[in-house]
Short mmCIF file of C-alpha atoms and ligand atoms in Angstrom, two decimals:
data_model
loop_
_atom_site.label_atom_id
_atom_site.label_comp_id
_atom_site.label_asym_id
_atom_site.label_seq_id
_atom_site.Cartn_x
_atom_site.Cartn_y
_atom_site.Cartn_z
CA MET A 2 65.18 89.19 94.10
CA ALA A 3 67.97 89.37 95.58
CA ALA A 4 71.24 87.06 94.91
CA LEU A 5 72.26 84.91 97.66
CA ILE A 6 75.88 84.79 98.73
CA ASP A 7 76.40 81.34 99.31
CA GLY A 8 78.75 80.86 102.35
CA LYS A 9 78.73 77.55 102.76
CA ALA A 10 79.45 76.83 99.24
CA MET A 11 82.18 79.76 98.90
CA ALA A 12 83.91 78.37 102.68
CA GLN A 13 83.95 74.79 100.67
CA GLN A 14 86.04 76.47 97.78
CA LEU A 15 88.38 78.38 100.32
CA ILE A 16 88.96 75.14 102.41
CA ASP A 17 89.61 73.13 99.42
CA GLU A 18 92.45 75.95 98.47
CA VAL A 19 93.86 75.80 101.84
CA LYS A 20 93.91 72.31 101.55
CA GLY A 21 96.17 72.59 98.62
CA GLY A 22 98.37 74.99 100.35
CA VAL A 23 98.82 72.78 103.00
CA THR A 24 99.76 69.64 100.72
CA GLU A 25 102.52 72.22 99.14
CA PHE A 26 103.16 73.44 102.44
CA SER A 27 104.03 69.59 103.70
CA GLN A 28 105.90 69.07 100.45
CA ARG A 29 108.11 72.07 100.69
CA TYR A 30 109.02 71.70 105.07
CA GLY A 31 107.91 67.98 105.90
CA SER A 32 105.72 69.16 108.46
CA VAL A 33 101.96 70.41 108.53
CA PRO A 34 100.84 73.73 110.25
CA GLY A 35 99.55 73.21 113.59
CA LEU A 36 96.75 75.33 115.27
CA ALA A 37 96.65 75.30 118.91
CA VAL A 38 93.00 75.53 120.19
CA VAL A 39 92.29 76.94 124.13
CA LEU A 40 89.15 76.57 125.19
CA VAL A 41 88.43 77.65 129.16
CA GLY A 42 85.11 76.17 130.82
CA ASP A 43 82.08 74.59 129.52
CA ASP A 44 80.10 76.98 127.50
CA PRO A 45 77.96 75.06 125.41
CA ALA A 46 78.19 77.08 122.35
CA SER A 47 81.53 77.73 122.34
CA GLN A 48 82.55 74.31 122.53
CA VAL A 49 80.17 73.80 119.59
CA TYR A 50 82.49 76.61 118.33
CA VAL A 51 85.64 74.77 119.08
CA ARG A 52 84.36 71.29 117.62
CA ASN A 53 83.80 73.32 114.40
CA LYS A 54 87.13 74.70 113.95
CA VAL A 55 88.84 71.46 114.98
CA LYS A 56 86.86 69.63 112.49
CA ARG A 57 87.97 72.04 109.45
CA ALA A 58 91.33 71.95 110.54
CA HIS A 59 91.98 67.94 110.14
CA GLU A 60 89.57 68.23 107.23
CA VAL A 61 92.56 70.66 105.38
CA GLY A 62 95.26 67.99 106.74
CA MET A 63 96.75 70.65 109.56
CA THR A 64 97.39 69.24 113.17
CA SER A 65 95.03 70.93 115.82
CA ILE A 66 96.50 70.35 119.52
CA GLU A 67 93.26 71.15 121.67
CA HIS A 68 93.71 72.34 125.23
CA GLN A 69 90.61 72.25 128.00
CA LEU A 70 91.05 74.13 130.95
CA PRO A 71 88.24 74.09 134.00
CA ASP A 72 86.19 76.68 134.28
CA ASP A 73 88.03 78.45 137.41
CA CYS A 74 91.27 78.30 135.52
CA SER A 75 93.85 81.14 136.54
CA GLN A 76 95.34 83.98 134.65
CA HIS A 77 98.68 82.65 135.92
CA THR A 78 97.62 79.15 134.16
CA LEU A 79 96.75 80.33 131.49
CA ASN A 80 99.55 82.62 130.87
CA GLN A 81 101.77 79.99 131.26
CA LEU A 82 100.05 77.57 128.56
CA ILE A 83 100.07 79.96 126.20
CA ALA A 84 104.05 81.10 126.84
CA GLU A 85 104.52 77.36 126.03
CA LEU A 86 102.67 77.75 122.67
CA ASN A 87 104.22 80.52 121.63
CA ALA A 88 107.50 79.03 121.91
CA ASP A 89 106.44 75.48 120.23
CA PRO A 90 107.77 75.47 117.10
CA ALA A 91 104.64 72.58 115.97
CA VAL A 92 102.51 75.68 116.54
CA HIS A 93 102.31 78.10 113.80
CA GLY A 94 98.31 79.47 115.01
CA ILE A 95 96.92 80.02 118.73
CA LEU A 96 93.06 80.71 119.19
CA VAL A 97 91.58 81.26 122.24
CA GLN A 98 88.15 80.63 122.16
CA LEU A 99 86.31 83.81 123.62
CA PRO A 100 84.29 84.95 125.97
CA LEU A 101 86.53 83.80 128.85
CA PRO A 102 85.43 83.74 132.49
CA ALA A 103 84.73 86.62 134.25
CA GLN A 104 88.16 86.04 136.67
CA LEU A 105 90.24 86.30 133.15
CA ASN A 106 91.68 89.36 131.91
CA GLU A 107 90.81 88.77 127.97
CA LYS A 108 92.93 91.88 126.67
CA GLU A 109 96.25 90.71 128.79
CA ILE A 110 95.57 86.66 127.44
CA ILE A 111 94.98 88.38 123.71
CA ALA A 112 98.31 90.34 124.03
CA ALA A 113 100.09 87.24 125.51
CA ILE A 114 99.88 85.20 122.38
CA ALA A 115 102.73 85.78 120.03
CA ALA A 116 101.56 88.74 117.31
CA GLU A 117 103.02 86.12 114.42
CA LYS A 118 100.83 83.21 115.93
CA ASP A 119 97.60 85.14 116.51
CA VAL A 120 94.99 84.06 114.17
CA ASP A 121 92.22 85.33 115.59
CA SER A 122 94.33 88.90 114.70
CA PHE A 123 93.33 90.53 118.04
CA HIS A 124 96.35 91.18 119.41
CA PRO A 125 97.24 95.00 119.48
CA LEU A 126 100.20 94.64 117.29
CA ASN A 127 97.85 93.20 114.41
CA VAL A 128 95.00 95.55 114.88
CA GLY A 129 97.59 98.53 114.48
CA ALA A 130 99.36 96.78 111.19
CA LEU A 131 95.17 96.34 110.06
CA VAL A 132 95.00 99.97 110.25
CA THR A 133 97.82 101.33 108.22
CA ALA A 134 97.49 97.83 105.09
CA GLU A 135 99.85 96.62 106.19
CA ALA A 136 98.40 93.38 108.24
CA ASN A 137 99.48 89.74 107.31
CA LEU A 138 97.01 88.35 109.74
CA VAL A 139 93.12 89.92 109.27
CA PRO A 140 90.02 88.78 111.94
CA CYS A 141 88.16 85.91 110.34
CA THR A 142 84.86 87.06 110.25
CA PRO A 143 85.67 90.79 108.43
CA LEU A 144 87.57 88.82 105.92
CA GLY A 145 84.87 86.30 105.06
CA CYS A 146 82.54 89.67 105.09
CA LEU A 147 85.05 91.16 102.46
CA MET A 148 85.71 88.05 100.15
CA MET A 149 81.70 87.97 100.02
CA LEU A 150 81.46 91.05 99.30
CA ARG A 151 84.07 90.64 96.35
CA GLN A 152 82.22 88.07 95.01
CA VAL A 153 79.17 90.25 94.10
CA CYS A 154 80.81 93.59 93.73
CA ASP A 155 83.72 93.91 90.82
CA ASP A 156 84.85 97.02 92.24
CA LEU A 157 84.26 98.52 95.93
CA SER A 158 85.92 101.81 95.25
CA GLY A 159 84.00 104.54 95.89
CA LYS A 160 80.96 102.41 97.48
CA HIS A 161 79.34 104.19 100.48
CA ALA A 162 79.63 100.76 103.10
CA VAL A 163 77.47 101.18 106.69
CA VAL A 164 78.83 98.65 109.14
CA ILE A 165 76.43 98.49 112.01
CA GLY A 166 78.30 97.60 115.07
CA ARG A 167 81.52 98.55 116.49
CA SER A 168 82.81 95.82 117.96
CA ASN A 169 86.67 94.88 118.21
CA ILE A 170 86.31 91.35 116.36
CA VAL A 171 83.69 92.71 113.89
CA GLY A 172 82.67 96.03 113.25
CA LYS A 173 86.31 97.64 113.84
CA PRO A 174 88.21 95.88 111.52
CA MET A 175 85.58 95.71 108.78
CA ALA A 176 85.32 99.20 108.73
CA ALA A 177 89.03 99.40 108.15
CA LEU A 178 89.35 96.63 105.73
CA LEU A 179 86.47 98.79 103.68
CA LEU A 180 88.69 101.80 104.22
CA GLN A 181 91.51 99.67 102.77
CA GLU A 182 89.36 99.22 99.84
CA ASN A 183 88.53 102.76 99.17
CA CYS A 184 84.73 102.38 99.97
CA THR A 185 83.38 105.63 101.84
CA VAL A 186 82.70 103.79 105.50
CA THR A 187 80.50 104.87 108.31
CA THR A 188 80.07 102.98 111.36
CA VAL A 189 77.07 103.41 113.56
CA HIS A 190 76.15 102.02 116.96
CA SER A 191 74.14 101.61 120.16
CA HIS A 192 74.92 105.58 120.61
CA SER A 193 74.27 106.56 116.74
CA ARG A 194 71.33 108.75 116.05
CA ASP A 195 68.94 108.36 112.52
CA ILE A 196 70.56 105.09 111.87
CA GLU A 197 67.99 104.19 109.46
CA GLN A 198 68.71 106.99 107.71
CA ILE A 199 72.16 106.30 107.33
CA CYS A 200 71.77 103.03 105.85
CA GLN A 201 69.10 104.14 103.35
CA GLN A 202 71.86 105.64 102.14
CA ALA A 203 74.16 102.54 101.84
CA ASP A 204 75.66 100.51 98.66
CA ILE A 205 76.75 98.09 101.12
CA VAL A 206 75.22 97.51 104.57
CA ILE A 207 77.21 94.89 107.66
CA ALA A 208 75.48 94.19 110.19
CA ALA A 209 76.92 93.16 113.20
CA VAL A 210 74.81 94.04 115.98
CA GLY A 211 73.51 90.89 118.39
CA ARG A 212 69.84 91.81 117.46
CA PRO A 213 67.63 89.31 116.02
CA GLU A 214 65.71 90.69 112.60
CA LEU A 215 66.19 94.30 113.17
CA ILE A 216 67.30 95.98 109.75
CA LYS A 217 64.08 95.83 108.00
CA SER A 218 63.83 96.40 104.23
CA HIS A 219 62.81 100.40 104.27
CA TRP A 220 66.46 100.57 105.73
CA ILE A 221 67.83 99.42 102.78
CA LYS A 222 68.47 101.35 99.48
CA PRO A 223 67.16 99.07 96.90
CA GLY A 224 70.03 97.34 94.78
CA ALA A 225 72.41 97.45 97.81
CA VAL A 226 74.35 94.43 99.12
CA VAL A 227 73.81 93.10 102.68
CA ILE A 228 75.90 91.41 104.75
CA ASP A 229 74.48 89.52 107.83
CA VAL A 230 76.86 88.52 110.53
CA GLY A 231 74.37 88.09 113.19
CA ILE A 232 73.74 85.12 114.72
CA ASN A 233 70.93 84.74 117.31
CA ALA A 234 69.43 82.05 118.62
CA VAL A 235 65.06 82.90 118.72
CA VAL A 236 62.26 80.75 120.13
CA GLN A 237 59.28 80.95 117.10
CA ASP A 238 56.49 78.63 116.91
CA GLN A 239 58.04 77.09 119.86
CA THR A 240 60.57 75.73 117.85
CA ARG A 241 64.66 76.97 118.63
CA LYS A 242 66.57 78.43 115.13
CA LEU A 243 69.28 80.96 114.52
CA VAL A 244 68.24 84.14 113.09
CA GLY A 245 70.79 87.03 111.86
CA ASP A 246 70.48 90.63 112.80
CA VAL A 247 68.37 91.50 108.92
CA ASP A 248 64.93 90.14 108.53
CA PHE A 249 65.67 88.27 105.28
CA ALA A 250 62.43 87.22 104.22
CA ASP A 251 61.36 91.34 104.17
CA VAL A 252 64.85 92.71 102.88
CA GLU A 253 65.48 90.36 100.31
CA PRO A 254 62.88 91.62 97.80
CA VAL A 255 65.28 94.85 97.88
CA ALA A 256 68.63 93.97 98.16
CA SER A 257 70.90 93.09 94.96
CA ALA A 258 72.62 90.20 97.07
CA ILE A 259 72.25 88.85 100.45
CA THR A 260 73.82 86.58 102.93
CA PRO A 261 71.46 83.88 104.64
CA VAL A 262 71.84 82.87 108.26
CA PRO A 263 73.05 80.53 109.09
CA GLY A 264 75.02 79.33 105.82
CA GLY A 265 76.17 82.86 105.15
CA VAL A 266 79.05 84.71 106.98
CA GLY A 267 79.60 82.02 109.71
CA PRO A 268 81.05 79.08 107.57
CA MET A 269 83.31 81.62 105.87
CA THR A 270 84.73 82.66 109.17
CA ILE A 271 85.84 79.33 109.86
CA ALA A 272 87.56 79.08 106.39
CA CYS A 273 88.89 82.06 107.06
CA LEU A 274 90.75 80.47 110.28
CA MET A 275 91.94 77.76 108.25
CA LYS A 276 93.46 80.23 106.08
CA ASN A 277 94.96 82.76 108.25
CA THR A 278 96.90 79.56 110.24
CA LEU A 279 98.39 78.54 106.71
CA THR A 280 99.29 82.05 106.11
CA ALA A 281 100.81 82.75 109.81
CA ALA A 282 102.67 79.41 109.46
CA GLU A 283 104.34 79.94 105.91
CA ALA A 284 105.52 83.25 107.16
CA LEU A 285 107.06 81.58 110.61
CA HIS A 286 108.38 79.16 108.11
CA ALA A 287 110.04 81.72 105.54
CA GLY A 288 111.81 83.92 108.48
CA GLN A 289 109.24 86.89 107.87
CA PRO A 290 106.33 86.58 110.51
CA ASN A 291 105.87 90.43 109.62
CA LYS A 292 105.57 89.96 106.18
CA LEU A 293 103.41 92.98 104.99
CA ALA A 294 100.19 91.77 102.87
CA SER A 295 100.46 92.78 99.32
P1 LIG B 330 79.15 93.07 120.61
O1 LIG B 330 77.96 92.66 121.17
O2 LIG B 330 80.88 92.88 120.86
O3 LIG B 330 78.95 94.31 119.47
C1 LIG B 330 77.41 94.66 119.21
C2 LIG B 330 77.51 96.52 118.18
O4 LIG B 330 76.09 96.60 117.98
C3 LIG B 330 77.81 97.09 119.32
O5 LIG B 330 79.09 98.30 119.10
C4 LIG B 330 76.57 98.33 119.66
O6 LIG B 330 77.12 99.30 119.87
C5 LIG B 330 75.94 98.29 118.27
N1 LIG B 330 74.68 97.91 118.50
C6 LIG B 330 73.52 97.35 119.36
N2 LIG B 330 72.55 97.76 119.48
C7 LIG B 330 72.48 98.55 118.35
C8 LIG B 330 71.43 99.13 117.67
N3 LIG B 330 70.14 98.99 118.27
N4 LIG B 330 71.77 99.69 116.75
C9 LIG B 330 73.22 99.87 116.19
N5 LIG B 330 73.91 99.39 116.77
C10 LIG B 330 73.43 98.18 118.28
O7 LIG B 330 78.98 91.84 119.27
P2 LIG B 330 79.94 91.12 118.57
O8 LIG B 330 80.74 90.16 118.37
O9 LIG B 330 79.93 92.33 117.19
O10 LIG B 330 78.81 90.35 117.32
C11 LIG B 330 77.49 90.79 116.42
C12 LIG B 330 76.65 89.62 115.97
O11 LIG B 330 77.69 89.00 114.96
C13 LIG B 330 76.54 88.68 116.99
O12 LIG B 330 75.29 88.25 116.77
C14 LIG B 330 77.22 87.52 117.23
O13 LIG B 330 76.82 86.22 117.35
C15 LIG B 330 77.39 87.86 115.35
N6 LIG B 330 78.78 87.25 115.09
C16 LIG B 330 79.17 86.31 114.47
C17 LIG B 330 79.91 85.75 113.54
C18 LIG B 330 80.37 84.79 112.09
O14 LIG B 330 81.64 83.66 112.42
N7 LIG B 330 79.15 85.11 112.03
C19 LIG B 330 81.18 86.18 114.36
C20 LIG B 330 81.13 87.40 115.35
C21 LIG B 330 79.98 87.71 115.51
#
């Protein structure tokens, strides 16, 4: 049976570390890091995500500044708010909850956020820095996945990692991070052929697809590590529940380690957001917003 990678417990440990970092920060600078969270519209899932992020920010002792804008908010209004937050010295991290309503240009909004306050790390400058292994801020979900991998793999070097999915927020940055760890990385996506056979060769499988329980045991090499990023709401036996992209019950006997859904990557993503906000605040106060990661 696979070892369970307990994202909830790992996230709590990271939250406690960040809390310690916030205390040190406030002793050094006489203020606490500030995270601005911008929510446009009233999408229920986004509201839950924002609530959880704000709750965690308070838990680690940061200030969280919430901005709720109406569903029909204009690009100009949102740009203006971003400009104000960029200029506000009490704000160290800016997060715009995605997806945005259709009338808003997501790319333009992301690019408007000051790169050094971009705690989601989606700004083109931060994307470039990640690819060249110079990033100070790393996208939260891939960062959480990497921490979980490190928990069960002493050395990632030379391992064959297959990333399923190539989104800008998960698949692509995940592949870049794994390359940085000296893995041999294959990315497969909706146009790829022979996905099952490619996965069968993997020492590490990262599933970020958004298809409930797509990945079955025969896709997985015995002893592989499986990280399930997917969060899919399904109805089973008339009950609504969340499942991953991996068929957990089927894959668990084959893998050497696996993350559950819920309680896996999800909690780590939010904990990494807190870590990124502290990292951004430290870099801004040290006057080195472009400080390179070691
Ligand atoms: P996305 O829809 O932007 O991208 C999905 C990717 O999967 C695409 O690149 C597509 O090419 C690929 N794909 C689709 N069908 C496929 C198939 N049959 N075979 C192989 N590849 C296929 O999604 P995303 O934003 O990357 O999110 C993926 C999943 O992860 C979703 O379930 C999302 O809810 C979840 N997610 C979880 C967290 C977290 O914190 N745990 C964070 C972000 C996303």
